[in-house]
PDB file of C-alpha atoms in Angstrom:
ATOM      1  CA  MET A   1    -124.161 -92.994  30.800  1.00 91.00           C
ATOM      2  CA  ARG A   2    -125.216 -94.434  27.435  1.00 96.00           C
ATOM      3  CA  VAL A   3    -122.683 -94.044  24.627  1.00 98.00           C
ATOM      4  CA  VAL A   4    -122.844 -94.840  20.933  1.00 98.00           C
ATOM      5  CA  SER A   5    -119.486 -95.056  19.195  1.00 98.00           C
ATOM      6  CA  LEU A   6    -119.127 -94.399  15.466  1.00 98.00           C
ATOM      7  CA  VAL A   7    -115.364 -95.087  15.473  1.00 97.00           C
ATOM      8  CA  PRO A   8    -113.929 -98.611  15.834  1.00 96.00           C
ATOM      9  CA  SER A   9    -110.776 -97.524  17.662  1.00 96.00           C
ATOM     10  CA  LEU A  10    -112.772 -95.399  20.111  1.00 97.00           C
ATOM     11  CA  THR A  11    -115.138 -98.319  20.635  1.00 97.00           C
ATOM     12  CA  GLU A  12    -112.196-100.445  21.717  1.00 97.00           C
ATOM     13  CA  ALA A  13    -110.952 -97.703  24.031  1.00 97.00           C
ATOM     14  CA  VAL A  14    -114.317 -97.292  25.748  1.00 97.00           C
ATOM     15  CA  ALA A  15    -114.862-101.065  25.948  1.00 97.00           C
ATOM     16  CA  ALA A  16    -111.506-101.449  27.693  1.00 96.00           C
ATOM     17  CA  THR A  17    -112.284 -98.699  30.204  1.00 97.00           C
ATOM     18  CA  VAL A  18    -116.020 -98.238  30.811  1.00 96.00           C
ATOM     19  CA  PRO A  19    -117.635-101.163  28.947  1.00 95.00           C
ATOM     20  CA  ALA A  20    -121.042-100.729  30.576  1.00 95.00           C
ATOM     21  CA  ALA A  21    -121.359 -97.330  28.916  1.00 96.00           C
ATOM     22  CA  LEU A  22    -121.494 -98.720  25.362  1.00 97.00           C
ATOM     23  CA  ALA A  23    -125.055 -98.892  24.039  1.00 97.00           C
ATOM     24  CA  GLY A  24    -124.302 -99.062  20.316  1.00 97.00           C
ATOM     25  CA  VAL A  25    -121.381 -99.426  17.916  1.00 97.00           C
ATOM     26  CA  THR A  26    -120.781 -99.699  14.185  1.00 97.00           C
ATOM     27  CA  ASP A  27    -120.664-102.868  12.118  1.00 96.00           C
ATOM     28  CA  TRP A  28    -116.903-102.293  11.751  1.00 94.00           C
ATOM     29  CA  CYS A  29    -116.219-102.271  15.488  1.00 96.00           C
ATOM     30  CA  THR A  30    -114.367-105.595  15.712  1.00 94.00           C
ATOM     31  CA  HIS A  31    -112.524-105.168  19.037  1.00 94.00           C
ATOM     32  CA  PRO A  32    -112.984-106.541  21.564  1.00 95.00           C
ATOM     33  CA  ALA A  33    -114.032-109.676  19.703  1.00 91.00           C
ATOM     34  CA  ASP A  34    -116.737-110.547  22.231  1.00 92.00           C
ATOM     35  CA  LEU A  35    -118.403-107.125  22.128  1.00 94.00           C
ATOM     36  CA  ASP A  36    -122.156-107.722  22.343  1.00 93.00           C
ATOM     37  CA  VAL A  37    -124.053-104.464  21.862  1.00 95.00           C
ATOM     38  CA  THR A  38    -126.472-103.076  19.271  1.00 96.00           C
ATOM     39  CA  ARG A  39    -125.004-102.492  15.805  1.00 97.00           C
ATOM     40  CA  ILE A  40    -126.057 -99.246  14.144  1.00 96.00           C
ATOM     41  CA  GLY A  41    -124.616 -99.560  10.621  1.00 95.00           C
ATOM     42  CA  GLY A  42    -121.326 -98.427   9.148  1.00 95.00           C
ATOM     43  CA  THR A  43    -119.074 -95.512   9.949  1.00 95.00           C
ATOM     44  CA  LYS A  44    -120.078 -93.744   6.733  1.00 95.00           C
ATOM     45  CA  ASN A  45    -123.734 -94.817   6.744  1.00 94.00           C
ATOM     46  CA  PRO A  46    -124.944 -95.142  10.342  1.00 96.00           C
ATOM     47  CA  LYS A  47    -128.655 -95.688  10.897  1.00 96.00           C
ATOM     48  CA  VAL A  48    -129.596 -92.433  12.608  1.00 96.00           C
ATOM     49  CA  ASP A  49    -133.014 -93.725  13.607  1.00 95.00           C
ATOM     50  CA  ARG A  50    -131.432 -96.787  15.216  1.00 96.00           C
ATOM     51  CA  ILE A  51    -129.031 -94.562  17.159  1.00 97.00           C
ATOM     52  CA  LEU A  52    -131.865 -92.339  18.374  1.00 97.00           C
ATOM     53  CA  ALA A  53    -133.839 -95.397  19.485  1.00 97.00           C
ATOM     54  CA  LEU A  54    -130.978 -96.233  21.847  1.00 97.00           C
ATOM     55  CA  ALA A  55    -131.464 -92.861  23.598  1.00 96.00           C
ATOM     56  CA  PRO A  56    -127.733 -92.184  23.974  1.00 97.00           C
ATOM     57  CA  ASP A  57    -126.361 -89.535  26.288  1.00 97.00           C
ATOM     58  CA  LEU A  58    -123.378 -89.154  23.966  1.00 98.00           C
ATOM     59  CA  VAL A  59    -122.274 -90.147  20.486  1.00 98.00           C
ATOM     60  CA  ILE A  60    -118.521 -90.226  19.854  1.00 98.00           C
ATOM     61  CA  ALA A  61    -117.266 -89.629  16.339  1.00 98.00           C
ATOM     62  CA  ASN A  62    -114.249 -88.590  14.302  1.00 97.00           C
ATOM     63  CA  GLU A  63    -113.939 -85.780  11.765  1.00 95.00           C
ATOM     64  CA  GLU A  64    -112.316 -88.092   9.218  1.00 93.00           C
ATOM     65  CA  GLU A  65    -114.262 -91.313   9.674  1.00 93.00           C
ATOM     66  CA  ASN A  66    -117.785 -89.940   9.964  1.00 96.00           C
ATOM     67  CA  ARG A  67    -119.911 -87.735   7.722  1.00 96.00           C
ATOM     68  CA  VAL A  68    -121.016 -84.259   8.765  1.00 97.00           C
ATOM     69  CA  PRO A  69    -124.670 -84.732   7.665  1.00 97.00           C
ATOM     70  CA  ASP A  70    -125.062 -87.730   9.980  1.00 97.00           C
ATOM     71  CA  LEU A  71    -123.585 -85.860  12.919  1.00 97.00           C
ATOM     72  CA  GLU A  72    -125.727 -82.811  12.211  1.00 97.00           C
ATOM     73  CA  ALA A  73    -128.842 -85.013  12.089  1.00 97.00           C
ATOM     74  CA  LEU A  74    -128.004 -86.408  15.512  1.00 97.00           C
ATOM     75  CA  ARG A  75    -127.430 -82.954  16.960  1.00 97.00           C
ATOM     76  CA  ALA A  76    -130.682 -81.710  15.424  1.00 97.00           C
ATOM     77  CA  ALA A  77    -132.445 -84.516  17.289  1.00 96.00           C
ATOM     78  CA  GLY A  78    -130.954 -83.282  20.558  1.00 96.00           C
ATOM     79  CA  VAL A  79    -128.099 -85.777  20.925  1.00 97.00           C
ATOM     80  CA  GLU A  80    -124.712 -84.599  22.192  1.00 97.00           C
ATOM     81  CA  VAL A  81    -121.962 -85.483  19.717  1.00 98.00           C
ATOM     82  CA  LEU A  82    -118.267 -85.400  20.576  1.00 98.00           C
ATOM     83  CA  VAL A  83    -116.101 -85.209  17.458  1.00 98.00           C
ATOM     84  CA  THR A  84    -112.425 -86.115  17.703  1.00 97.00           C
ATOM     85  CA  GLU A  85    -109.570 -85.026  15.462  1.00 96.00           C
ATOM     86  CA  VAL A  86    -106.464 -87.216  15.408  1.00 96.00           C
ATOM     87  CA  ARG A  87    -103.600 -86.351  13.072  1.00 95.00           C
ATOM     88  CA  ASP A  88    -100.611 -87.496  15.144  1.00 96.00           C
ATOM     89  CA  VAL A  89     -99.704 -89.685  18.109  1.00 97.00           C
ATOM     90  CA  PRO A  90     -99.663 -86.978  20.834  1.00 96.00           C
ATOM     91  CA  GLN A  91    -103.066 -85.757  19.673  1.00 97.00           C
ATOM     92  CA  ALA A  92    -104.361 -89.326  19.870  1.00 97.00           C
ATOM     93  CA  PHE A  93    -103.484 -89.494  23.555  1.00 97.00           C
ATOM     94  CA  ARG A  94    -105.124 -86.133  24.271  1.00 97.00           C
ATOM     95  CA  GLU A  95    -108.289 -87.066  22.421  1.00 98.00           C
ATOM     96  CA  LEU A  96    -108.496 -90.484  24.052  1.00 98.00           C
ATOM     97  CA  ALA A  97    -108.307 -88.900  27.493  1.00 97.00           C
ATOM     98  CA  ARG A  98    -111.039 -86.425  26.513  1.00 97.00           C
ATOM     99  CA  VAL A  99    -113.321 -89.146  25.147  1.00 97.00           C
ATOM    100  CA  LEU A 100    -112.911 -91.441  28.138  1.00 97.00           C
ATOM    101  CA  GLU A 101    -113.631 -88.637  30.582  1.00 96.00           C
ATOM    102  CA  ALA A 102    -116.754 -87.710  28.607  1.00 96.00           C
ATOM    103  CA  CYS A 103    -117.838 -91.365  28.716  1.00 96.00           C
ATOM    104  CA  GLY A 104    -117.694 -91.433  32.491  1.00 95.00           C
ATOM    105  CA  ALA A 105    -114.270 -92.907  33.212  1.00 95.00           C
ATOM    106  CA  GLY A 106    -113.470 -91.943  36.765  1.00 88.00           C
ATOM    107  CA  ALA A 107    -109.701 -92.222  36.339  1.00 90.00           C
ATOM    108  CA  ARG A 108    -107.162 -92.411  33.563  1.00 93.00           C
ATOM    109  CA  PRO A 109    -106.885 -96.102  32.552  1.00 96.00           C
ATOM    110  CA  ARG A 110    -103.648 -97.992  32.972  1.00 95.00           C
ATOM    111  CA  TRP A 111    -103.572 -99.035  29.307  1.00 96.00           C
ATOM    112  CA  LEU A 112    -103.457 -95.395  28.239  1.00 97.00           C
ATOM    113  CA  ASP A 113    -100.444 -94.721  30.453  1.00 96.00           C
ATOM    114  CA  GLU A 114     -98.744 -97.848  29.135  1.00 95.00           C
ATOM    115  CA  ALA A 115     -99.402 -96.844  25.530  1.00 96.00           C
ATOM    116  CA  GLU A 116     -98.072 -93.342  26.052  1.00 96.00           C
ATOM    117  CA  GLN A 117     -94.981 -94.762  27.750  1.00 95.00           C
ATOM    118  CA  ALA A 118     -94.394 -97.155  24.830  1.00 95.00           C
ATOM    119  CA  TRP A 119     -94.252 -94.243  22.415  1.00 96.00           C
ATOM    120  CA  SER A 120     -92.269 -91.877  24.639  1.00 93.00           C
ATOM    121  CA  ALA A 121     -89.617 -94.562  25.224  1.00 89.00           C
ATOM    122  CA  LEU A 122     -88.917 -95.139  21.530  1.00 90.00           C
ATOM    123  CA  PRO A 123     -85.192 -94.861  20.733  1.00 86.00           C
ATOM    124  CA  LEU A 124     -84.079 -92.657  17.884  1.00 84.00           C
ATOM    125  CA  PRO A 125     -83.940 -94.737  14.679  1.00 82.00           C
ATOM    126  CA  GLU A 126     -80.408 -95.656  13.655  1.00 81.00           C
ATOM    127  CA  HIS A 127     -81.318 -94.967  10.058  1.00 86.00           C
ATOM    128  CA  ARG A 128     -84.400 -93.774   8.227  1.00 93.00           C
ATOM    129  CA  THR A 129     -86.332 -95.714   5.612  1.00 95.00           C
ATOM    130  CA  THR A 130     -88.411 -94.400   2.713  1.00 97.00           C
ATOM    131  CA  ALA A 131     -91.788 -95.942   1.946  1.00 97.00           C
ATOM    132  CA  VAL A 132     -94.990 -95.724  -0.003  1.00 98.00           C
ATOM    133  CA  VAL A 133     -98.092 -96.761   1.907  1.00 98.00           C
ATOM    134  CA  PRO A 134    -101.032 -97.870  -0.238  1.00 98.00           C
ATOM    135  CA  ILE A 135    -104.372 -97.920   1.541  1.00 97.00           C
ATOM    136  CA  TRP A 136    -106.476 -98.925  -1.477  1.00 97.00           C
ATOM    137  CA  ARG A 137    -106.217-100.339  -4.963  1.00 96.00           C
ATOM    138  CA  ARG A 138    -108.542-100.001  -7.966  1.00 94.00           C
ATOM    139  CA  PRO A 139    -107.722 -97.124  -7.842  1.00 96.00           C
ATOM    140  CA  TRP A 140    -104.431 -97.045  -5.992  1.00 98.00           C
ATOM    141  CA  MET A 141    -104.473 -94.595  -3.079  1.00 98.00           C
ATOM    142  CA  VAL A 142    -101.677 -93.883  -0.605  1.00 98.00           C
ATOM    143  CA  LEU A 143    -101.020 -92.010   2.592  1.00 97.00           C
ATOM    144  CA  GLY A 144    -100.443 -88.336   1.883  1.00 96.00           C
ATOM    145  CA  ARG A 145    -100.049 -85.334   4.137  1.00 96.00           C
ATOM    146  CA  ASP A 146    -101.139 -84.874   7.725  1.00 95.00           C
ATOM    147  CA  THR A 147    -102.289 -88.368   8.725  1.00 96.00           C
ATOM    148  CA  PHE A 148    -102.132 -90.262  11.986  1.00 97.00           C
ATOM    149  CA  ALA A 149    -100.690 -93.344  10.270  1.00 97.00           C
ATOM    150  CA  GLY A 150     -98.040 -91.191   8.630  1.00 97.00           C
ATOM    151  CA  ASP A 151     -96.985 -89.823  12.012  1.00 97.00           C
ATOM    152  CA  VAL A 152     -96.863 -93.348  13.443  1.00 97.00           C
ATOM    153  CA  LEU A 153     -94.456 -94.377  10.685  1.00 97.00           C
ATOM    154  CA  THR A 154     -92.351 -91.236  11.024  1.00 96.00           C
ATOM    155  CA  ARG A 155     -91.797 -91.999  14.698  1.00 96.00           C
ATOM    156  CA  LEU A 156     -90.664 -95.499  13.725  1.00 96.00           C
ATOM    157  CA  GLY A 157     -88.060 -94.133  11.317  1.00 95.00           C
ATOM    158  CA  VAL A 158     -90.108 -94.441   8.131  1.00 96.00           C
ATOM    159  CA  ASP A 159     -90.543 -91.447   5.834  1.00 96.00           C
ATOM    160  CA  HIS A 160     -93.399 -92.022   3.420  1.00 94.00           C
ATOM    161  CA  LEU A 161     -92.777 -90.375   0.094  1.00 96.00           C
ATOM    162  CA  TYR A 162     -96.126 -88.613  -0.293  1.00 97.00           C
ATOM    163  CA  ALA A 163     -96.061 -86.863   3.085  1.00 95.00           C
ATOM    164  CA  THR A 164     -95.970 -83.437   1.420  1.00 95.00           C
ATOM    165  CA  HIS A 165     -98.648 -84.160  -1.170  1.00 96.00           C
ATOM    166  CA  ALA A 166    -101.467 -81.624  -1.366  1.00 95.00           C
ATOM    167  CA  GLU A 167    -104.027 -84.344  -0.579  1.00 95.00           C
ATOM    168  CA  ARG A 168    -104.262 -86.509   2.511  1.00 95.00           C
ATOM    169  CA  TYR A 169    -105.032 -89.673   0.533  1.00 96.00           C
ATOM    170  CA  PRO A 170    -103.971 -89.063  -3.058  1.00 97.00           C
ATOM    171  CA  ARG A 171    -104.683 -91.347  -5.971  1.00 98.00           C
ATOM    172  CA  VAL A 172    -101.383 -92.325  -7.546  1.00 97.00           C
ATOM    173  CA  PRO A 173    -100.926 -94.718 -10.497  1.00 97.00           C
ATOM    174  CA  VAL A 174     -99.105 -97.848  -9.440  1.00 97.00           C
ATOM    175  CA  GLU A 175     -96.479 -97.155 -12.092  1.00 97.00           C
ATOM    176  CA  ASP A 176     -95.610 -93.933 -10.270  1.00 97.00           C
ATOM    177  CA  LEU A 177     -95.461 -95.734  -6.937  1.00 97.00           C
ATOM    178  CA  ARG A 178     -92.964 -98.199  -8.348  1.00 97.00           C
ATOM    179  CA  ALA A 179     -90.964 -95.421 -10.005  1.00 96.00           C
ATOM    180  CA  ALA A 180     -90.656 -93.629  -6.663  1.00 96.00           C
ATOM    181  CA  ALA A 181     -88.307 -96.496  -5.682  1.00 95.00           C
ATOM    182  CA  PRO A 182     -89.073 -96.611  -1.948  1.00 97.00           C
ATOM    183  CA  ASP A 183     -86.979 -98.702   0.413  1.00 96.00           C
ATOM    184  CA  VAL A 184     -90.154-100.549   1.391  1.00 97.00           C
ATOM    185  CA  VAL A 185     -93.827-100.736   0.460  1.00 97.00           C
ATOM    186  CA  VAL A 186     -96.052-100.815   3.559  1.00 98.00           C
ATOM    187  CA  LEU A 187     -99.276-102.758   2.941  1.00 98.00           C
ATOM    188  CA  PRO A 188    -101.831-102.672   5.785  1.00 97.00           C
ATOM    189  CA  ASP A 189    -104.785-105.049   5.982  1.00 96.00           C
ATOM    190  CA  GLU A 190    -107.300-102.203   6.235  1.00 93.00           C
ATOM    191  CA  PRO A 191    -109.075-100.299   4.870  1.00 94.00           C
ATOM    192  CA  TYR A 192    -108.067-102.440   1.874  1.00 96.00           C
ATOM    193  CA  LEU A 193    -107.237-106.010   2.824  1.00 97.00           C
ATOM    194  CA  PHE A 194    -103.750-106.426   1.383  1.00 98.00           C
ATOM    195  CA  THR A 195    -102.486-110.004   1.696  1.00 97.00           C
ATOM    196  CA  PRO A 196     -99.397-111.947   0.554  1.00 97.00           C
ATOM    197  CA  ASP A 197    -101.322-112.771  -2.638  1.00 96.00           C
ATOM    198  CA  ASP A 198    -102.944-109.376  -3.167  1.00 97.00           C
ATOM    199  CA  GLY A 199    -100.597-106.405  -3.181  1.00 97.00           C
ATOM    200  CA  PRO A 200     -96.934-107.433  -3.207  1.00 97.00           C
ATOM    201  CA  GLU A 201     -97.164-108.715  -6.798  1.00 97.00           C
ATOM    202  CA  ALA A 202     -97.737-105.107  -7.920  1.00 97.00           C
ATOM    203  CA  PHE A 203     -94.274-104.122  -6.642  1.00 97.00           C
ATOM    204  CA  PRO A 204     -91.796-106.621  -8.108  1.00 96.00           C
ATOM    205  CA  GLY A 205     -88.300-106.190  -6.762  1.00 94.00           C
ATOM    206  CA  LEU A 206     -89.401-104.002  -3.854  1.00 96.00           C
ATOM    207  CA  PRO A 207     -89.532-105.207  -0.231  1.00 96.00           C
ATOM    208  CA  CYS A 208     -93.103-105.267   1.088  1.00 97.00           C
ATOM    209  CA  ALA A 209     -94.156-105.130   4.743  1.00 97.00           C
ATOM    210  CA  LEU A 210     -97.613-106.557   5.389  1.00 97.00           C
ATOM    211  CA  VAL A 211     -98.807-104.905   8.595  1.00 97.00           C
ATOM    212  CA  SER A 212    -101.883-104.756  10.801  1.00 96.00           C
ATOM    213  CA  GLY A 213    -104.087-101.847   9.826  1.00 95.00           C
ATOM    214  CA  ARG A 214    -105.351-101.753  13.394  1.00 96.00           C
ATOM    215  CA  LEU A 215    -101.835-101.173  14.709  1.00 96.00           C
ATOM    216  CA  LEU A 216    -101.110 -98.578  12.025  1.00 97.00           C
ATOM    217  CA  THR A 217    -104.328 -96.557  12.029  1.00 96.00           C
ATOM    218  CA  TRP A 218    -106.257 -97.184  15.275  1.00 95.00           C
ATOM    219  CA  TYR A 219    -105.847 -94.980  18.339  1.00 94.00           C
ATOM    220  CA  GLY A 220    -106.789 -96.970  21.404  1.00 94.00           C
ATOM    221  CA  PRO A 221    -105.395 -99.876  23.435  1.00 96.00           C
ATOM    222  CA  SER A 222    -103.541-101.144  20.351  1.00 95.00           C
ATOM    223  CA  LEU A 223    -101.184 -98.167  20.682  1.00 96.00           C
ATOM    224  CA  ALA A 224     -99.363-100.007  23.471  1.00 95.00           C
ATOM    225  CA  GLU A 225     -98.115-102.804  21.203  1.00 95.00           C
ATOM    226  CA  ALA A 226     -97.979-100.883  17.930  1.00 96.00           C
ATOM    227  CA  PRO A 227     -94.377 -99.599  18.191  1.00 96.00           C
ATOM    228  CA  ARG A 228     -92.929-103.052  18.831  1.00 94.00           C
ATOM    229  CA  VAL A 229     -95.023-105.068  16.373  1.00 96.00           C
ATOM    230  CA  LEU A 230     -94.909-102.547  13.539  1.00 95.00           C
ATOM    231  CA  GLY A 231     -91.196-102.047  14.081  1.00 93.00           C
ATOM    232  CA  GLU A 232     -90.566-105.777  13.823  1.00 93.00           C
ATOM    233  CA  ALA A 233     -92.603-106.059  10.601  1.00 93.00           C
ATOM    234  CA  LEU A 234     -90.815-103.132   9.003  1.00 92.00           C
ATOM    235  CA  ARG A 235     -87.376-104.469   9.917  1.00 89.00           C
ATOM    236  CA  ALA A 236     -88.229-107.950   8.682  1.00 87.00           C
ATOM    237  CA  ALA A 237     -89.241-106.588   5.283  1.00 84.00           C
ATOM    238  CA  ARG A 238     -85.818-104.973   4.825  1.00 78.00           C
ATOM    239  CA  ARG A 239     -83.755-108.059   5.651  1.00 70.00           C
TER     240      ARG A 239
END
């Protein structure tokens, strides 16, 4: 089995389970750190000719991260493409199992069971917290409706204030974000790299939680530690 992954979190999942299957990955596939396979470009601009030269049996993709024209070009060239859809935590586990089976995993990996157990064992939050969750600035964009990261936060007791917005990633002026008066501003380090010096200064007087974007938005082995680490960061921001 020769697999090309166009999704960083799926790359990590396959590398942790059937590493020999990976023939190509994107430039943004950073985990595991020692991954040494052919790079085929970005998630939004993969080099189709480079992928075809690898003669993959399967390309794994995601309906949000990858562009339809690229996937159609691969299919037109005779390549099988598996497209995932992940909008909440339970769906992440179902899609991960489907991807790993398609990639030749003979059995369900232990890390997947451990990750599912970590989320199923979460206690009910003692109280709920409101938040805004910027994912970009210049222009400011936030989590909106129907997102995996939004579901992750909901399960940790955090209700983000744009969860019912008509768009999944709406552009909202920073003045409006401040006026929403959330209990906390959640600032991940991807896709925009928010840091202590780049982000919190836009929200004076509001607690800010700087969190790992991988733990907030990736569905793979990181799901096992995400509840604990994200929970600790969110609680620390409110102290």
